[in-house]
């Protein structure tokens, strides 16, 4: 998608193909260790509501879009194929890092990362063309920010 498509999407509030690929990323990450739980889908919805491409989309419509994205993930039995399908729809290096960061947040948000989730993150990073070093930096930043947020919630709550 070119600049005109991105600008048009930002003006009209219509999510772009890259925005929709970010939803697919959230659902793929949520479902990697089986099926997405209600808790994981709740996290995905809260994250998606903050993404610029969805700020003009109602919460109800976004819930429907997430359900549709999850159905697409479920329909593809091969995780590797799903990873490739999503990765090829994310165009710019910045969007690719954003997608990887979102996937990492989904995997780390519950405080534990399974072996399946670790393998998924590694495969997704490679499919996005992100170096191992940059991937490690992103994961470290996600871990640090989630720990800081948890500490802040404990102090404020």
PDB file of N, CA and C in Angstrom, residues 18-124:
ATOM      1  N   UNK A  18      -2.395  -3.315   6.229  1.00  0.00           N
ATOM      2  CA  UNK A  18      -1.383  -3.487   7.280  1.00  0.00           C
ATOM      3  C   UNK A  18      -2.019  -3.462   8.664  1.00  0.00           C
ATOM      4  N   UNK A  19      -3.006  -2.590   8.854  1.00  0.00           N
ATOM      5  CA  UNK A  19      -3.720  -2.558  10.135  1.00  0.00           C
ATOM      6  C   UNK A  19      -4.390  -3.905  10.397  1.00  0.00           C
ATOM      7  N   UNK A  20      -5.036  -4.438   9.373  1.00  0.00           N
ATOM      8  CA  UNK A  20      -5.709  -5.732   9.517  1.00  0.00           C
ATOM      9  C   UNK A  20      -4.699  -6.848   9.777  1.00  0.00           C
ATOM     10  N   UNK A  21      -3.524  -6.739   9.184  1.00  0.00           N
ATOM     11  CA  UNK A  21      -2.477  -7.730   9.445  1.00  0.00           C
ATOM     12  C   UNK A  21      -2.024  -7.662  10.904  1.00  0.00           C
ATOM     13  N   UNK A  22      -2.067  -6.476  11.505  1.00  0.00           N
ATOM     14  CA  UNK A  22      -1.732  -6.358  12.928  1.00  0.00           C
ATOM     15  C   UNK A  22      -2.776  -7.070  13.784  1.00  0.00           C
ATOM     16  N   UNK A  23      -4.048  -7.000  13.396  1.00  0.00           N
ATOM     17  CA  UNK A  23      -5.081  -7.769  14.104  1.00  0.00           C
ATOM     18  C   UNK A  23      -4.809  -9.260  13.973  1.00  0.00           C
ATOM     19  N   UNK A  24      -4.453  -9.682  12.759  1.00  0.00           N
ATOM     20  CA  UNK A  24      -4.120 -11.092  12.556  1.00  0.00           C
ATOM     21  C   UNK A  24      -2.935 -11.498  13.425  1.00  0.00           C
ATOM     22  N   UNK A  25      -1.970 -10.593  13.564  1.00  0.00           N
ATOM     23  CA  UNK A  25      -0.811 -10.855  14.420  1.00  0.00           C
ATOM     24  C   UNK A  25      -1.251 -11.096  15.857  1.00  0.00           C
ATOM     25  N   UNK A  26      -2.123 -10.243  16.366  1.00  0.00           N
ATOM     26  CA  UNK A  26      -2.613 -10.404  17.738  1.00  0.00           C
ATOM     27  C   UNK A  26      -3.319 -11.745  17.913  1.00  0.00           C
ATOM     28  N   UNK A  27      -4.150 -12.114  16.948  1.00  0.00           N
ATOM     29  CA  UNK A  27      -4.891 -13.379  17.043  1.00  0.00           C
ATOM     30  C   UNK A  27      -3.969 -14.575  16.889  1.00  0.00           C
ATOM     31  N   UNK A  28      -3.027 -14.482  15.983  1.00  0.00           N
ATOM     32  CA  UNK A  28      -2.066 -15.567  15.791  1.00  0.00           C
ATOM     33  C   UNK A  28      -1.262 -15.789  17.067  1.00  0.00           C
ATOM     34  N   UNK A  29      -0.812 -14.710  17.675  1.00  0.00           N
ATOM     35  CA  UNK A  29      -0.048 -14.811  18.922  1.00  0.00           C
ATOM     36  C   UNK A  29      -0.910 -15.358  20.055  1.00  0.00           C
ATOM     37  N   UNK A  30      -2.166 -14.959  20.094  1.00  0.00           N
ATOM     38  CA  UNK A  30      -3.061 -15.424  21.159  1.00  0.00           C
ATOM     39  C   UNK A  30      -3.356 -16.914  21.038  1.00  0.00           C
ATOM     40  N   UNK A  31      -3.399 -17.419  19.815  1.00  0.00           N
ATOM     41  CA  UNK A  31      -3.813 -18.808  19.584  1.00  0.00           C
ATOM     42  C   UNK A  31      -2.652 -19.781  19.431  1.00  0.00           C
ATOM     43  N   UNK A  32      -1.429 -19.320  19.554  1.00  0.00           N
ATOM     44  CA  UNK A  32      -0.275 -20.164  19.237  1.00  0.00           C
ATOM     45  C   UNK A  32      -0.126 -21.374  20.165  1.00  0.00           C
ATOM     46  N   UNK A  33      -0.583 -21.263  21.384  1.00  0.00           N
ATOM     47  CA  UNK A  33      -0.440 -22.379  22.329  1.00  0.00           C
ATOM     48  C   UNK A  33      -1.756 -23.150  22.481  1.00  0.00           C
ATOM     49  N   UNK A  34      -2.515 -23.201  21.438  1.00  0.00           N
ATOM     50  CA  UNK A  34      -3.807 -23.874  21.463  1.00  0.00           C
ATOM     51  C   UNK A  34      -4.826 -22.938  20.871  1.00  0.00           C
ATOM     52  N   UNK A  35      -5.865 -22.650  21.613  1.00  0.00           N
ATOM     53  CA  UNK A  35      -6.852 -21.692  21.146  1.00  0.00           C
ATOM     54  C   UNK A  35      -6.768 -20.452  22.030  1.00  0.00           C
ATOM     55  N   UNK A  36      -7.181 -19.340  21.483  1.00  0.00           N
ATOM     56  CA  UNK A  36      -7.117 -18.078  22.221  1.00  0.00           C
ATOM     57  C   UNK A  36      -8.144 -18.086  23.354  1.00  0.00           C
ATOM     58  N   UNK A  37      -7.681 -17.777  24.542  1.00  0.00           N
ATOM     59  CA  UNK A  37      -8.580 -17.702  25.697  1.00  0.00           C
ATOM     60  C   UNK A  37      -9.308 -16.359  25.700  1.00  0.00           C
ATOM     61  N   UNK A  38     -10.364 -16.279  26.498  1.00  0.00           N
ATOM     62  CA  UNK A  38     -11.089 -15.007  26.635  1.00  0.00           C
ATOM     63  C   UNK A  38     -10.152 -13.914  27.149  1.00  0.00           C
ATOM     64  N   UNK A  39      -9.271 -14.276  28.085  1.00  0.00           N
ATOM     65  CA  UNK A  39      -8.320 -13.315  28.630  1.00  0.00           C
ATOM     66  C   UNK A  39      -7.405 -12.787  27.524  1.00  0.00           C
ATOM     67  N   UNK A  40      -6.869 -13.704  26.710  1.00  0.00           N
ATOM     68  CA  UNK A  40      -5.981 -13.291  25.619  1.00  0.00           C
ATOM     69  C   UNK A  40      -6.722 -12.409  24.611  1.00  0.00           C
ATOM     70  N   UNK A  41      -7.962 -12.771  24.307  1.00  0.00           N
ATOM     71  CA  UNK A  41      -8.737 -11.949  23.375  1.00  0.00           C
ATOM     72  C   UNK A  41      -9.057 -10.586  23.976  1.00  0.00           C
ATOM     73  N   UNK A  42      -9.253 -10.547  25.284  1.00  0.00           N
ATOM     74  CA  UNK A  42      -9.449  -9.263  25.955  1.00  0.00           C
ATOM     75  C   UNK A  42      -8.221  -8.381  25.843  1.00  0.00           C
ATOM     76  N   UNK A  43      -7.037  -8.981  26.046  1.00  0.00           N
ATOM     77  CA  UNK A  43      -5.789  -8.231  25.870  1.00  0.00           C
ATOM     78  C   UNK A  43      -5.669  -7.745  24.426  1.00  0.00           C
ATOM     79  N   UNK A  44      -5.963  -8.636  23.480  1.00  0.00           N
ATOM     80  CA  UNK A  44      -5.857  -8.275  22.064  1.00  0.00           C
ATOM     81  C   UNK A  44      -6.771  -7.096  21.738  1.00  0.00           C
ATOM     82  N   UNK A  45      -7.980  -7.119  22.275  1.00  0.00           N
ATOM     83  CA  UNK A  45      -8.925  -6.025  22.027  1.00  0.00           C
ATOM     84  C   UNK A  45      -8.402  -4.714  22.608  1.00  0.00           C
ATOM     85  N   UNK A  46      -7.910  -4.748  23.837  1.00  0.00           N
ATOM     86  CA  UNK A  46      -7.390  -3.525  24.464  1.00  0.00           C
ATOM     87  C   UNK A  46      -6.198  -2.968  23.691  1.00  0.00           C
ATOM     88  N   UNK A  47      -5.329  -3.858  23.227  1.00  0.00           N
ATOM     89  CA  UNK A  47      -4.175  -3.418  22.436  1.00  0.00           C
ATOM     90  C   UNK A  47      -4.654  -2.808  21.121  1.00  0.00           C
ATOM     91  N   UNK A  48      -5.572  -3.501  20.448  1.00  0.00           N
ATOM     92  CA  UNK A  48      -6.058  -3.036  19.147  1.00  0.00           C
ATOM     93  C   UNK A  48      -6.756  -1.681  19.253  1.00  0.00           C
ATOM     94  N   UNK A  49      -7.475  -1.463  20.339  1.00  0.00           N
ATOM     95  CA  UNK A  49      -8.164  -0.176  20.521  1.00  0.00           C
ATOM     96  C   UNK A  49      -7.189   0.998  20.550  1.00  0.00           C
ATOM     97  N   UNK A  50      -5.943   0.732  20.947  1.00  0.00           N
ATOM     98  CA  UNK A  50      -4.930   1.788  21.014  1.00  0.00           C
ATOM     99  C   UNK A  50      -4.142   1.963  19.719  1.00  0.00           C
ATOM    100  N   UNK A  51      -4.319   1.054  18.764  1.00  0.00           N
ATOM    101  CA  UNK A  51      -3.585   1.167  17.502  1.00  0.00           C
ATOM    102  C   UNK A  51      -4.178   2.293  16.656  1.00  0.00           C
ATOM    103  N   UNK A  52      -3.333   3.134  16.053  1.00  0.00           N
ATOM    104  CA  UNK A  52      -3.832   4.275  15.284  1.00  0.00           C
ATOM    105  C   UNK A  52      -4.854   3.905  14.204  1.00  0.00           C
ATOM    106  N   UNK A  53      -4.671   2.784  13.546  1.00  0.00           N
ATOM    107  CA  UNK A  53      -5.574   2.397  12.468  1.00  0.00           C
ATOM    108  C   UNK A  53      -6.972   2.017  12.918  1.00  0.00           C
ATOM    109  N   UNK A  54      -7.170   1.869  14.226  1.00  0.00           N
ATOM    110  CA  UNK A  54      -8.471   1.430  14.733  1.00  0.00           C
ATOM    111  C   UNK A  54      -9.108   2.435  15.691  1.00  0.00           C
ATOM    112  N   UNK A  55      -8.529   3.612  15.812  1.00  0.00           N
ATOM    113  CA  UNK A  55      -9.044   4.569  16.782  1.00  0.00           C
ATOM    114  C   UNK A  55     -10.404   5.145  16.408  1.00  0.00           C
ATOM    115  N   UNK A  56     -10.780   5.048  15.139  1.00  0.00           N
ATOM    116  CA  UNK A  56     -12.103   5.524  14.726  1.00  0.00           C
ATOM    117  C   UNK A  56     -13.088   4.371  14.554  1.00  0.00           C
ATOM    118  N   UNK A  57     -12.678   3.172  14.927  1.00  0.00           N
ATOM    119  CA  UNK A  57     -13.529   1.987  14.823  1.00  0.00           C
ATOM    120  C   UNK A  57     -14.171   1.757  16.188  1.00  0.00           C
ATOM    121  N   UNK A  58     -15.460   1.486  16.198  1.00  0.00           N
ATOM    122  CA  UNK A  58     -16.144   1.244  17.472  1.00  0.00           C
ATOM    123  C   UNK A  58     -15.629  -0.043  18.113  1.00  0.00           C
ATOM    124  N   UNK A  59     -15.744  -0.100  19.424  1.00  0.00           N
ATOM    125  CA  UNK A  59     -15.300  -1.288  20.150  1.00  0.00           C
ATOM    126  C   UNK A  59     -16.055  -2.522  19.661  1.00  0.00           C
ATOM    127  N   UNK A  60     -17.340  -2.390  19.426  1.00  0.00           N
ATOM    128  CA  UNK A  60     -18.153  -3.515  18.955  1.00  0.00           C
ATOM    129  C   UNK A  60     -17.675  -3.993  17.581  1.00  0.00           C
ATOM    130  N   UNK A  61     -17.404  -3.061  16.680  1.00  0.00           N
ATOM    131  CA  UNK A  61     -16.911  -3.426  15.342  1.00  0.00           C
ATOM    132  C   UNK A  61     -15.531  -4.064  15.448  1.00  0.00           C
ATOM    133  N   UNK A  62     -14.688  -3.536  16.309  1.00  0.00           N
ATOM    134  CA  UNK A  62     -13.355  -4.098  16.473  1.00  0.00           C
ATOM    135  C   UNK A  62     -13.425  -5.511  17.049  1.00  0.00           C
ATOM    136  N   UNK A  63     -14.340  -5.748  17.982  1.00  0.00           N
ATOM    137  CA  UNK A  63     -14.533  -7.110  18.497  1.00  0.00           C
ATOM    138  C   UNK A  63     -14.886  -8.062  17.362  1.00  0.00           C
ATOM    139  N   UNK A  64     -15.765  -7.623  16.466  1.00  0.00           N
ATOM    140  CA  UNK A  64     -16.164  -8.441  15.309  1.00  0.00           C
ATOM    141  C   UNK A  64     -14.969  -8.686  14.398  1.00  0.00           C
ATOM    142  N   UNK A  65     -14.172  -7.649  14.167  1.00  0.00           N
ATOM    143  CA  UNK A  65     -12.985  -7.797  13.326  1.00  0.00           C
ATOM    144  C   UNK A  65     -11.999  -8.785  13.940  1.00  0.00           C
ATOM    145  N   UNK A  66     -11.834  -8.739  15.269  1.00  0.00           N
ATOM    146  CA  UNK A  66     -10.954  -9.692  15.947  1.00  0.00           C
ATOM    147  C   UNK A  66     -11.486 -11.118  15.813  1.00  0.00           C
ATOM    148  N   UNK A  67     -12.789 -11.282  15.959  1.00  0.00           N
ATOM    149  CA  UNK A  67     -13.388 -12.611  15.789  1.00  0.00           C
ATOM    150  C   UNK A  67     -13.133 -13.141  14.383  1.00  0.00           C
ATOM    151  N   UNK A  68     -13.293 -12.281  13.384  1.00  0.00           N
ATOM    152  CA  UNK A  68     -13.046 -12.679  11.998  1.00  0.00           C
ATOM    153  C   UNK A  68     -11.575 -13.033  11.788  1.00  0.00           C
ATOM    154  N   UNK A  69     -10.680 -12.247  12.364  1.00  0.00           N
ATOM    155  CA  UNK A  69      -9.250 -12.536  12.251  1.00  0.00           C
ATOM    156  C   UNK A  69      -8.918 -13.864  12.918  1.00  0.00           C
ATOM    157  N   UNK A  70      -9.516 -14.118  14.072  1.00  0.00           N
ATOM    158  CA  UNK A  70      -9.275 -15.375  14.777  1.00  0.00           C
ATOM    159  C   UNK A  70      -9.797 -16.558  13.967  1.00  0.00           C
ATOM    160  N   UNK A  71     -10.938 -16.404  13.329  1.00  0.00           N
ATOM    161  CA  UNK A  71     -11.470 -17.473  12.474  1.00  0.00           C
ATOM    162  C   UNK A  71     -10.500 -17.766  11.333  1.00  0.00           C
ATOM    163  N   UNK A  72      -9.899 -16.728  10.773  1.00  0.00           N
ATOM    164  CA  UNK A  72      -8.906 -16.914   9.721  1.00  0.00           C
ATOM    165  C   UNK A  72      -7.691 -17.680  10.208  1.00  0.00           C
ATOM    166  N   UNK A  73      -7.260 -17.381  11.430  1.00  0.00           N
ATOM    167  CA  UNK A  73      -6.126 -18.093  12.026  1.00  0.00           C
ATOM    168  C   UNK A  73      -6.502 -19.550  12.270  1.00  0.00           C
ATOM    169  N   UNK A  74      -7.688 -19.780  12.808  1.00  0.00           N
ATOM    170  CA  UNK A  74      -8.145 -21.148  13.083  1.00  0.00           C
ATOM    171  C   UNK A  74      -8.287 -21.964  11.802  1.00  0.00           C
ATOM    172  N   UNK A  75      -8.684 -21.305  10.711  1.00  0.00           N
ATOM    173  CA  UNK A  75      -8.913 -21.998   9.443  1.00  0.00           C
ATOM    174  C   UNK A  75      -7.619 -22.522   8.833  1.00  0.00           C
ATOM    175  N   UNK A  76      -6.514 -21.932   9.191  1.00  0.00           N
ATOM    176  CA  UNK A  76      -5.217 -22.360   8.668  1.00  0.00           C
ATOM    177  C   UNK A  76      -4.542 -23.235   9.717  1.00  0.00           C
ATOM    178  N   UNK A  77      -4.556 -24.546   9.485  1.00  0.00           N
ATOM    179  CA  UNK A  77      -4.029 -25.494  10.469  1.00  0.00           C
ATOM    180  C   UNK A  77      -2.512 -25.409  10.610  1.00  0.00           C
ATOM    181  N   UNK A  78      -1.841 -24.873   9.621  1.00  0.00           N
ATOM    182  CA  UNK A  78      -0.381 -24.809   9.613  1.00  0.00           C
ATOM    183  C   UNK A  78       0.086 -23.446  10.125  1.00  0.00           C
ATOM    184  N   UNK A  79       0.662 -23.441  11.322  1.00  0.00           N
ATOM    185  CA  UNK A  79       1.122 -22.184  11.919  1.00  0.00           C
ATOM    186  C   UNK A  79       2.164 -21.496  11.048  1.00  0.00           C
ATOM    187  N   UNK A  80       3.068 -22.272  10.452  1.00  0.00           N
ATOM    188  CA  UNK A  80       4.100 -21.676   9.593  1.00  0.00           C
ATOM    189  C   UNK A  80       3.480 -20.935   8.418  1.00  0.00           C
ATOM    190  N   UNK A  81       2.450 -21.526   7.828  1.00  0.00           N
ATOM    191  CA  UNK A  81       1.770 -20.870   6.706  1.00  0.00           C
ATOM    192  C   UNK A  81       1.073 -19.599   7.175  1.00  0.00           C
ATOM    193  N   UNK A  82       0.468 -19.641   8.350  1.00  0.00           N
ATOM    194  CA  UNK A  82      -0.186 -18.446   8.906  1.00  0.00           C
ATOM    195  C   UNK A  82       0.823 -17.341   9.145  1.00  0.00           C
ATOM    196  N   UNK A  83       1.962 -17.714   9.700  1.00  0.00           N
ATOM    197  CA  UNK A  83       3.021 -16.734   9.961  1.00  0.00           C
ATOM    198  C   UNK A  83       3.452 -16.070   8.660  1.00  0.00           C
ATOM    199  N   UNK A  84       3.709 -16.866   7.636  1.00  0.00           N
ATOM    200  CA  UNK A  84       4.139 -16.319   6.345  1.00  0.00           C
ATOM    201  C   UNK A  84       3.063 -15.425   5.737  1.00  0.00           C
ATOM    202  N   UNK A  85       1.816 -15.871   5.827  1.00  0.00           N
ATOM    203  CA  UNK A  85       0.699 -15.107   5.261  1.00  0.00           C
ATOM    204  C   UNK A  85       0.592 -13.729   5.914  1.00  0.00           C
ATOM    205  N   UNK A  86       0.710 -13.694   7.228  1.00  0.00           N
ATOM    206  CA  UNK A  86       0.627 -12.416   7.941  1.00  0.00           C
ATOM    207  C   UNK A  86       1.855 -11.559   7.641  1.00  0.00           C
ATOM    208  N   UNK A  87       3.032 -12.150   7.703  1.00  0.00           N
ATOM    209  CA  UNK A  87       4.278 -11.389   7.518  1.00  0.00           C
ATOM    210  C   UNK A  87       4.349 -10.723   6.147  1.00  0.00           C
ATOM    211  N   UNK A  88       3.863 -11.403   5.123  1.00  0.00           N
ATOM    212  CA  UNK A  88       3.950 -10.818   3.779  1.00  0.00           C
ATOM    213  C   UNK A  88       3.006  -9.631   3.593  1.00  0.00           C
ATOM    214  N   UNK A  89       2.018  -9.496   4.458  1.00  0.00           N
ATOM    215  CA  UNK A  89       1.069  -8.384   4.350  1.00  0.00           C
ATOM    216  C   UNK A  89       1.535  -7.139   5.097  1.00  0.00           C
ATOM    217  N   UNK A  90       2.626  -7.238   5.812  1.00  0.00           N
ATOM    218  CA  UNK A  90       3.141  -6.098   6.580  1.00  0.00           C
ATOM    219  C   UNK A  90       4.322  -5.527   5.811  1.00  0.00           C
ATOM    220  N   UNK A  91       4.176  -4.292   5.373  1.00  0.00           N
ATOM    221  CA  UNK A  91       5.076  -3.753   4.365  1.00  0.00           C
ATOM    222  C   UNK A  91       6.356  -3.116   4.878  1.00  0.00           C
ATOM    223  N   UNK A  92       6.239  -2.123   5.699  1.00  0.00           N
ATOM    224  CA  UNK A  92       7.422  -1.330   6.050  1.00  0.00           C
ATOM    225  C   UNK A  92       8.187  -1.958   7.212  1.00  0.00           C
ATOM    226  N   UNK A  93       9.480  -1.652   7.309  1.00  0.00           N
ATOM    227  CA  UNK A  93      10.263  -2.148   8.446  1.00  0.00           C
ATOM    228  C   UNK A  93       9.680  -1.705   9.791  1.00  0.00           C
ATOM    229  N   UNK A  94       9.151  -0.484   9.854  1.00  0.00           N
ATOM    230  CA  UNK A  94       8.561   0.001  11.103  1.00  0.00           C
ATOM    231  C   UNK A  94       7.330  -0.817  11.479  1.00  0.00           C
ATOM    232  N   UNK A  95       6.477  -1.101  10.483  1.00  0.00           N
ATOM    233  CA  UNK A  95       5.280  -1.905  10.747  1.00  0.00           C
ATOM    234  C   UNK A  95       5.654  -3.337  11.129  1.00  0.00           C
ATOM    235  N   UNK A  96       6.728  -3.853  10.545  1.00  0.00           N
ATOM    236  CA  UNK A  96       7.181  -5.210  10.878  1.00  0.00           C
ATOM    237  C   UNK A  96       7.657  -5.265  12.335  1.00  0.00           C
ATOM    238  N   UNK A  97       8.392  -4.252  12.759  1.00  0.00           N
ATOM    239  CA  UNK A  97       8.809  -4.204  14.167  1.00  0.00           C
ATOM    240  C   UNK A  97       7.602  -4.030  15.082  1.00  0.00           C
ATOM    241  N   UNK A  98       6.639  -3.237  14.650  1.00  0.00           N
ATOM    242  CA  UNK A  98       5.425  -3.062  15.445  1.00  0.00           C
ATOM    243  C   UNK A  98       4.686  -4.393  15.581  1.00  0.00           C
ATOM    244  N   UNK A  99       4.580  -5.142  14.496  1.00  0.00           N
ATOM    245  CA  UNK A  99       3.902  -6.442  14.539  1.00  0.00           C
ATOM    246  C   UNK A  99       4.632  -7.397  15.480  1.00  0.00           C
ATOM    247  N   UNK A 100       5.953  -7.419  15.405  1.00  0.00           N
ATOM    248  CA  UNK A 100       6.727  -8.302  16.281  1.00  0.00           C
ATOM    249  C   UNK A 100       6.558  -7.885  17.740  1.00  0.00           C
ATOM    250  N   UNK A 101       6.553  -6.595  17.985  1.00  0.00           N
ATOM    251  CA  UNK A 101       6.351  -6.091  19.345  1.00  0.00           C
ATOM    252  C   UNK A 101       4.978  -6.498  19.869  1.00  0.00           C
ATOM    253  N   UNK A 102       3.947  -6.362  19.043  1.00  0.00           N
ATOM    254  CA  UNK A 102       2.601  -6.767  19.455  1.00  0.00           C
ATOM    255  C   UNK A 102       2.550  -8.258  19.772  1.00  0.00           C
ATOM    256  N   UNK A 103       3.185  -9.065  18.929  1.00  0.00           N
ATOM    257  CA  UNK A 103       3.218 -10.509  19.176  1.00  0.00           C
ATOM    258  C   UNK A 103       3.924 -10.799  20.497  1.00  0.00           C
ATOM    259  N   UNK A 104       5.028 -10.109  20.744  1.00  0.00           N
ATOM    260  CA  UNK A 104       5.767 -10.315  21.994  1.00  0.00           C
ATOM    261  C   UNK A 104       4.928  -9.913  23.200  1.00  0.00           C
ATOM    262  N   UNK A 105       4.239  -8.800  23.109  1.00  0.00           N
ATOM    263  CA  UNK A 105       3.376  -8.365  24.215  1.00  0.00           C
ATOM    264  C   UNK A 105       2.336  -9.441  24.504  1.00  0.00           C
ATOM    265  N   UNK A 106       1.721  -9.974  23.466  1.00  0.00           N
ATOM    266  CA  UNK A 106       0.705 -11.013  23.662  1.00  0.00           C
ATOM    267  C   UNK A 106       1.298 -12.245  24.346  1.00  0.00           C
ATOM    268  N   UNK A 107       2.520 -12.593  24.007  1.00  0.00           N
ATOM    269  CA  UNK A 107       3.130 -13.786  24.600  1.00  0.00           C
ATOM    270  C   UNK A 107       3.626 -13.534  26.022  1.00  0.00           C
ATOM    271  N   UNK A 108       4.060 -12.331  26.313  1.00  0.00           N
ATOM    272  CA  UNK A 108       4.654 -12.022  27.617  1.00  0.00           C
ATOM    273  C   UNK A 108       3.656 -11.483  28.636  1.00  0.00           C
ATOM    274  N   UNK A 109       2.479 -11.080  28.187  1.00  0.00           N
ATOM    275  CA  UNK A 109       1.570 -10.342  29.057  1.00  0.00           C
ATOM    276  C   UNK A 109       1.107 -11.149  30.266  1.00  0.00           C
ATOM    277  N   UNK A 110       1.046 -12.469  30.151  1.00  0.00           N
ATOM    278  CA  UNK A 110       0.606 -13.277  31.295  1.00  0.00           C
ATOM    279  C   UNK A 110       1.757 -13.653  32.224  1.00  0.00           C
ATOM    280  N   UNK A 111       2.966 -13.173  31.911  1.00  0.00           N
ATOM    281  CA  UNK A 111       4.102 -13.398  32.792  1.00  0.00           C
ATOM    282  C   UNK A 111       4.877 -14.676  32.535  1.00  0.00           C
ATOM    283  N   UNK A 112       4.393 -15.508  31.637  1.00  0.00           N
ATOM    284  CA  UNK A 112       5.125 -16.737  31.313  1.00  0.00           C
ATOM    285  C   UNK A 112       5.038 -16.996  29.814  1.00  0.00           C
ATOM    286  N   UNK A 113       6.131 -17.489  29.266  1.00  0.00           N
ATOM    287  CA  UNK A 113       6.207 -17.755  27.834  1.00  0.00           C
ATOM    288  C   UNK A 113       6.505 -19.237  27.650  1.00  0.00           C
ATOM    289  N   UNK A 114       5.595 -19.938  26.987  1.00  0.00           N
ATOM    290  CA  UNK A 114       5.762 -21.374  26.765  1.00  0.00           C
ATOM    291  C   UNK A 114       6.781 -21.626  25.654  1.00  0.00           C
ATOM    292  N   UNK A 115       7.200 -22.873  25.532  1.00  0.00           N
ATOM    293  CA  UNK A 115       8.116 -23.239  24.449  1.00  0.00           C
ATOM    294  C   UNK A 115       7.477 -22.968  23.086  1.00  0.00           C
ATOM    295  N   UNK A 116       6.180 -23.273  22.958  1.00  0.00           N
ATOM    296  CA  UNK A 116       5.475 -23.002  21.695  1.00  0.00           C
ATOM    297  C   UNK A 116       5.489 -21.510  21.378  1.00  0.00           C
ATOM    298  N   UNK A 117       5.288 -20.693  22.385  1.00  0.00           N
ATOM    299  CA  UNK A 117       5.283 -19.243  22.184  1.00  0.00           C
ATOM    300  C   UNK A 117       6.673 -18.739  21.807  1.00  0.00           C
ATOM    301  N   UNK A 118       7.704 -19.304  22.422  1.00  0.00           N
ATOM    302  CA  UNK A 118       9.080 -18.927  22.081  1.00  0.00           C
ATOM    303  C   UNK A 118       9.388 -19.290  20.632  1.00  0.00           C
ATOM    304  N   UNK A 119       8.981 -20.498  20.214  1.00  0.00           N
ATOM    305  CA  UNK A 119       9.195 -20.918  18.824  1.00  0.00           C
ATOM    306  C   UNK A 119       8.419 -20.017  17.859  1.00  0.00           C
ATOM    307  N   UNK A 120       7.196 -19.684  18.237  1.00  0.00           N
ATOM    308  CA  UNK A 120       6.396 -18.790  17.393  1.00  0.00           C
ATOM    309  C   UNK A 120       7.104 -17.446  17.213  1.00  0.00           C
ATOM    310  N   UNK A 121       7.562 -16.861  18.312  1.00  0.00           N
ATOM    311  CA  UNK A 121       8.227 -15.559  18.219  1.00  0.00           C
ATOM    312  C   UNK A 121       9.467 -15.631  17.335  1.00  0.00           C
ATOM    313  N   UNK A 122      10.220 -16.704  17.451  1.00  0.00           N
ATOM    314  CA  UNK A 122      11.414 -16.872  16.626  1.00  0.00           C
ATOM    315  C   UNK A 122      11.040 -16.984  15.147  1.00  0.00           C
ATOM    316  N   UNK A 123      10.037 -17.791  14.845  1.00  0.00           N
ATOM    317  CA  UNK A 123       9.596 -17.966  13.454  1.00  0.00           C
ATOM    318  C   UNK A 123       9.008 -16.677  12.891  1.00  0.00           C
ATOM    319  N   UNK A 124       8.223 -15.989  13.700  1.00  0.00           N
ATOM    320  CA  UNK A 124       7.597 -14.749  13.250  1.00  0.00           C
ATOM    321  C   UNK A 124       8.657 -13.682  13.000  1.00  0.00           C
TER     322      UNK A 124
END
